[in-house]
Amino acid sequence: MMFKNMKIGLRLGLGFGVVVILLVIVAVLAISRLSQQNDMLNLVVNDRYSKMAIVTEIKQETTGIAIGLRNMLLTDNLDDMKKQEGKIIESKNKIGENVDKLQKVIILPKGKELLQRAMDNRIKYVDGYKNLINIINEGKKDEGRAYLTNVLRPILLSYQASLNALYDFQNELVQTALKDAAESYNMARNVVLALVGIA
């Protein structure tokens, strides 16, 4: 009744004011959600995917070491054996650098626990393949093959499993972040559409 008694100009002014307020709310909400989406994207790309990439590189270099050891067992050429040993050392150093990177960037307790397990398995594997290299360099190829199959391979499998567990954990964090981002987007879209409809 009070709204009907108002002059047309005042009614239009009030209506326009309400629309402007609603549009300001929509703009603030949209900017806030865009900022949240940007933060989530940075988290996924610069943090979680980068950790997955580092773990992948460690896995690749570990495979490179296994191939180098196999090649050392297969060849009788001393120069080739030294070349393979050099590649193994190079891979070991790259893995060490990547482990150092992970120690600096992994902060969640479960992530730290999984990284520690991988590092413990890595120490066992490094000790194991150093023993194998010594056996090969002594010319005991048959003993080396038996050691590789019976001793070193199970250690390698445990090491690879711990790396896979660390990778899977980081992947779960990525999937959770992507799901949260999608839910945040859907909620913001619904609120914005509702406010625009009211406006």
C-alpha positions as a LaTeX table, in Angstrom:
\begin{tabular}{lrrr}
\hline
Residue & $x$ (\AA) & $y$ (\AA) & $z$ (\AA) \\
\hline
Met1 & 0.00 & 0.00 & 0.00 \\
Met2 & 2.81 & 2.36 & 0.91 \\
Phe3 & 4.64 & 1.50 & $-2.39$ \\
Lys4 & 1.43 & 2.33 & $-4.36$ \\
Asn5 & 1.16 & 5.78 & $-2.74$ \\
Met6 & 4.72 & 6.71 & $-3.79$ \\
Lys7 & 5.30 & 8.93 & $-6.76$ \\
Ile8 & 6.33 & 7.18 & $-10.01$ \\
Gly9 & 9.81 & 8.76 & $-9.98$ \\
Leu10 & 10.46 & 7.52 & $-6.45$ \\
Arg11 & 9.20 & 4.03 & $-7.35$ \\
Leu12 & 11.47 & 3.91 & $-10.40$ \\
Gly13 & 14.38 & 5.20 & $-8.34$ \\
Leu14 & 13.82 & 2.56 & $-5.64$ \\
Gly15 & 13.44 & $-0.22$ & $-8.21$ \\
Phe16 & 16.58 & 0.88 & $-10.02$ \\
Gly17 & 18.45 & 1.10 & $-6.70$ \\
Val18 & 17.47 & $-2.48$ & $-5.79$ \\
Val19 & 18.60 & $-3.70$ & $-9.24$ \\
Val20 & 21.93 & $-1.89$ & $-8.86$ \\
Ile21 & 22.45 & $-3.40$ & $-5.39$ \\
Leu22 & 21.69 & $-6.88$ & $-6.73$ \\
Leu23 & 24.11 & $-6.39$ & $-9.64$ \\
Val24 & 26.83 & $-5.21$ & $-7.25$ \\
Ile25 & 26.26 & $-8.35$ & $-5.14$ \\
Val26 & 26.47 & $-10.50$ & $-8.31$ \\
Ala27 & 29.72 & $-8.78$ & $-9.36$ \\
Val28 & 31.31 & $-9.15$ & $-5.90$ \\
Leu29 & 30.28 & $-12.81$ & $-5.71$ \\
Ala30 & 31.55 & $-13.53$ & $-9.24$ \\
Ile31 & 34.92 & $-11.85$ & $-8.55$ \\
Ser32 & 35.25 & $-13.72$ & $-5.25$ \\
Arg33 & 34.52 & $-17.07$ & $-6.89$ \\
Leu34 & 36.85 & $-16.33$ & $-9.82$ \\
Ser35 & 39.62 & $-15.58$ & $-7.33$ \\
Gln36 & 38.87 & $-18.86$ & $-5.53$ \\
Gln37 & 38.96 & $-20.74$ & $-8.85$ \\
Asn38 & 42.31 & $-19.11$ & $-9.68$ \\
Asp39 & 43.75 & $-20.17$ & $-6.29$ \\
Met40 & 42.48 & $-23.71$ & $-6.82$ \\
Leu41 & 43.99 & $-23.84$ & $-10.32$ \\
Asn42 & 47.35 & $-22.63$ & $-8.99$ \\
Leu43 & 47.20 & $-25.26$ & $-6.25$ \\
Val44 & 46.53 & $-28.04$ & $-8.77$ \\
Val45 & 48.99 & $-26.98$ & $-11.47$ \\
Asn46 & 51.87 & $-25.46$ & $-9.50$ \\
Asp47 & 51.74 & $-27.66$ & $-6.41$ \\
Arg48 & 50.06 & $-31.02$ & $-6.82$ \\
Tyr49 & 50.74 & $-31.75$ & $-10.50$ \\
Ser50 & 54.36 & $-30.65$ & $-10.06$ \\
Lys51 & 54.79 & $-33.17$ & $-7.21$ \\
Met52 & 53.30 & $-35.89$ & $-9.41$ \\
Ala53 & 55.74 & $-34.93$ & $-12.18$ \\
Ile54 & 58.70 & $-35.20$ & $-9.77$ \\
Val55 & 57.58 & $-38.65$ & $-8.59$ \\
Thr56 & 57.15 & $-39.73$ & $-12.23$ \\
Glu57 & 60.70 & $-38.61$ & $-12.99$ \\
Ile58 & 62.02 & $-40.59$ & $-9.99$ \\
Lys59 & 60.17 & $-43.66$ & $-11.30$ \\
Gln60 & 61.67 & $-43.18$ & $-14.77$ \\
Glu61 & 65.20 & $-42.80$ & $-13.42$ \\
Thr62 & 64.69 & $-45.91$ & $-11.24$ \\
Thr63 & 63.70 & $-47.84$ & $-14.36$ \\
Gly64 & 66.82 & $-46.45$ & $-16.04$ \\
Ile65 & 68.96 & $-47.85$ & $-13.22$ \\
Ala66 & 67.33 & $-51.29$ & $-13.57$ \\
Ile67 & 68.00 & $-51.26$ & $-17.33$ \\
Gly68 & 71.62 & $-50.18$ & $-16.74$ \\
Leu69 & 72.15 & $-53.06$ & $-14.30$ \\
Arg70 & 70.66 & $-55.54$ & $-16.74$ \\
Asn71 & 72.88 & $-54.19$ & $-19.53$ \\
Met72 & 75.94 & $-54.57$ & $-17.31$ \\
Leu73 & 75.03 & $-58.23$ & $-16.80$ \\
Leu74 & 74.50 & $-58.79$ & $-20.52$ \\
Thr75 & 77.73 & $-57.26$ & $-21.85$ \\
Asp76 & 81.30 & $-58.49$ & $-21.68$ \\
Asn77 & 82.64 & $-55.19$ & $-23.02$ \\
Leu78 & 84.41 & $-53.34$ & $-20.19$ \\
Asp79 & 83.91 & $-49.93$ & $-21.82$ \\
Asp80 & 80.17 & $-50.56$ & $-22.15$ \\
Met81 & 80.02 & $-51.74$ & $-18.53$ \\
Lys82 & 81.66 & $-48.48$ & $-17.37$ \\
Lys83 & 79.29 & $-46.50$ & $-19.59$ \\
Gln84 & 76.27 & $-48.24$ & $-18.02$ \\
Glu85 & 77.68 & $-47.66$ & $-14.54$ \\
Gly86 & 78.05 & $-43.96$ & $-15.38$ \\
Lys87 & 74.39 & $-43.80$ & $-16.46$ \\
Ile88 & 73.36 & $-45.49$ & $-13.20$ \\
Ile89 & 75.27 & $-42.90$ & $-11.15$ \\
Glu90 & 73.71 & $-40.10$ & $-13.21$ \\
Ser91 & 70.22 & $-41.47$ & $-12.57$ \\
Lys92 & 70.99 & $-41.90$ & $-8.85$ \\
Asn93 & 72.04 & $-38.22$ & $-8.63$ \\
Lys94 & 68.89 & $-37.05$ & $-10.44$ \\
Ile95 & 66.74 & $-39.09$ & $-8.07$ \\
Gly96 & 68.59 & $-37.55$ & $-5.10$ \\
Glu97 & 67.87 & $-34.03$ & $-6.40$ \\
Asn98 & 64.19 & $-34.86$ & $-6.89$ \\
Val99 & 63.90 & $-36.39$ & $-3.41$ \\
Asp100 & 65.37 & $-33.15$ & $-1.99$ \\
Lys101 & 62.70 & $-31.18$ & $-3.90$ \\
Leu102 & 59.91 & $-33.37$ & $-2.54$ \\
Gln103 & 61.18 & $-33.02$ & 1.03 \\
Lys104 & 60.83 & $-29.24$ & 0.69 \\
Val105 & 57.33 & $-29.19$ & $-0.84$ \\
Ile106 & 55.44 & $-32.12$ & 0.71 \\
Ile107 & 53.83 & $-30.81$ & 3.88 \\
Leu108 & 50.83 & $-33.05$ & 4.63 \\
Pro109 & 51.54 & $-35.73$ & 7.29 \\
Lys110 & 50.37 & $-38.62$ & 5.07 \\
Gly111 & 52.47 & $-37.31$ & 2.17 \\
Lys112 & 55.53 & $-37.08$ & 4.43 \\
Glu113 & 54.94 & $-40.61$ & 5.68 \\
Leu114 & 54.67 & $-41.99$ & 2.12 \\
Leu115 & 57.77 & $-40.06$ & 1.04 \\
Gln116 & 59.74 & $-41.44$ & 4.01 \\
Arg117 & 58.69 & $-44.98$ & 3.10 \\
Ala118 & 59.87 & $-44.41$ & $-0.49$ \\
Met119 & 63.18 & $-42.97$ & 0.78 \\
Asp120 & 63.72 & $-45.97$ & 3.10 \\
Asn121 & 63.11 & $-48.34$ & 0.19 \\
Arg122 & 65.42 & $-46.27$ & $-1.99$ \\
Ile123 & 68.29 & $-46.68$ & 0.51 \\
Lys124 & 67.80 & $-50.47$ & 0.43 \\
Tyr125 & 67.73 & $-50.44$ & $-3.38$ \\
Val126 & 70.87 & $-48.29$ & $-3.67$ \\
Asp127 & 72.74 & $-50.57$ & $-1.24$ \\
Gly128 & 71.49 & $-53.59$ & $-3.19$ \\
Tyr129 & 72.50 & $-52.42$ & $-6.64$ \\
Lys130 & 75.90 & $-51.27$ & $-5.38$ \\
Asn131 & 76.46 & $-54.86$ & $-4.22$ \\
Leu132 & 75.35 & $-56.10$ & $-7.64$ \\
Ile133 & 77.75 & $-53.72$ & $-9.42$ \\
Asn134 & 80.60 & $-55.03$ & $-7.25$ \\
Ile135 & 79.65 & $-58.64$ & $-8.13$ \\
Ile136 & 79.53 & $-57.76$ & $-11.85$ \\
Asn137 & 82.86 & $-55.91$ & $-11.73$ \\
Glu138 & 84.42 & $-59.01$ & $-10.15$ \\
Gly139 & 83.34 & $-60.96$ & $-13.23$ \\
Lys140 & 80.82 & $-63.14$ & $-11.37$ \\
Lys141 & 77.99 & $-62.86$ & $-13.91$ \\
Asp142 & 76.10 & $-66.02$ & $-12.82$ \\
Glu143 & 76.17 & $-64.91$ & $-9.20$ \\
Gly144 & 75.07 & $-61.45$ & $-10.34$ \\
Arg145 & 72.06 & $-62.83$ & $-12.21$ \\
Ala146 & 71.00 & $-64.87$ & $-9.18$ \\
Tyr147 & 71.44 & $-61.83$ & $-6.91$ \\
Leu148 & 69.42 & $-59.65$ & $-9.29$ \\
Thr149 & 66.54 & $-62.14$ & $-9.44$ \\
Asn150 & 66.41 & $-63.32$ & $-5.85$ \\
Val151 & 67.57 & $-60.31$ & $-3.82$ \\
Leu152 & 67.44 & $-57.07$ & $-5.80$ \\
Arg153 & 64.20 & $-57.52$ & $-7.74$ \\
Pro154 & 61.98 & $-57.86$ & $-4.60$ \\
Ile155 & 63.65 & $-54.74$ & $-3.14$ \\
Leu156 & 62.99 & $-52.87$ & $-6.41$ \\
Leu157 & 59.34 & $-53.97$ & $-6.41$ \\
Ser158 & 58.86 & $-52.62$ & $-2.85$ \\
Tyr159 & 60.57 & $-49.37$ & $-3.85$ \\
Gln160 & 58.37 & $-48.97$ & $-6.94$ \\
Ala161 & 55.23 & $-49.77$ & $-4.90$ \\
Ser162 & 56.11 & $-47.02$ & $-2.39$ \\
Leu163 & 56.65 & $-44.54$ & $-5.25$ \\
Asn164 & 53.29 & $-45.55$ & $-6.75$ \\
Ala165 & 51.60 & $-45.01$ & $-3.38$ \\
Leu166 & 53.09 & $-41.50$ & $-3.15$ \\
Tyr167 & 51.99 & $-40.72$ & $-6.73$ \\
Asp168 & 48.46 & $-42.04$ & $-6.07$ \\
Phe169 & 48.18 & $-39.89$ & $-2.93$ \\
Gln170 & 49.13 & $-36.74$ & $-4.87$ \\
Asn171 & 46.68 & $-37.74$ & $-7.61$ \\
Glu172 & 43.90 & $-38.09$ & $-5.01$ \\
Leu173 & 44.66 & $-34.55$ & $-3.82$ \\
Val174 & 44.40 & $-33.29$ & $-7.41$ \\
Gln175 & 41.05 & $-35.04$ & $-7.92$ \\
Thr176 & 39.73 & $-33.63$ & $-4.63$ \\
Ala177 & 40.82 & $-30.11$ & $-5.60$ \\
Leu178 & 39.17 & $-30.43$ & $-9.02$ \\
Lys179 & 35.95 & $-31.70$ & $-7.41$ \\
Asp180 & 35.97 & $-28.82$ & $-4.91$ \\
Ala181 & 36.53 & $-26.34$ & $-7.76$ \\
Ala182 & 33.60 & $-27.80$ & $-9.73$ \\
Glu183 & 31.31 & $-27.62$ & $-6.67$ \\
Ser184 & 32.38 & $-24.05$ & $-5.98$ \\
Tyr185 & 31.69 & $-23.11$ & $-9.61$ \\
Asn186 & 28.24 & $-24.75$ & $-9.59$ \\
Met187 & 27.25 & $-23.05$ & $-6.35$ \\
Ala188 & 28.43 & $-19.64$ & $-7.57$ \\
Arg189 & 26.66 & $-20.09$ & $-10.92$ \\
Asn190 & 23.36 & $-21.01$ & $-9.23$ \\
Val191 & 23.54 & $-18.03$ & $-6.84$ \\
Val192 & 24.43 & $-15.62$ & $-9.66$ \\
Leu193 & 21.59 & $-16.95$ & $-11.86$ \\
Ala194 & 19.15 & $-16.63$ & $-8.96$ \\
Leu195 & 20.22 & $-13.04$ & $-8.24$ \\
Val196 & 20.09 & $-12.12$ & $-11.93$ \\
Gly197 & 16.60 & $-13.65$ & $-12.12$ \\
Ile198 & 15.49 & $-11.57$ & $-9.13$ \\
Ala199 & 17.04 & $-8.47$ & $-10.67$ \\
\hline
\end{tabular}
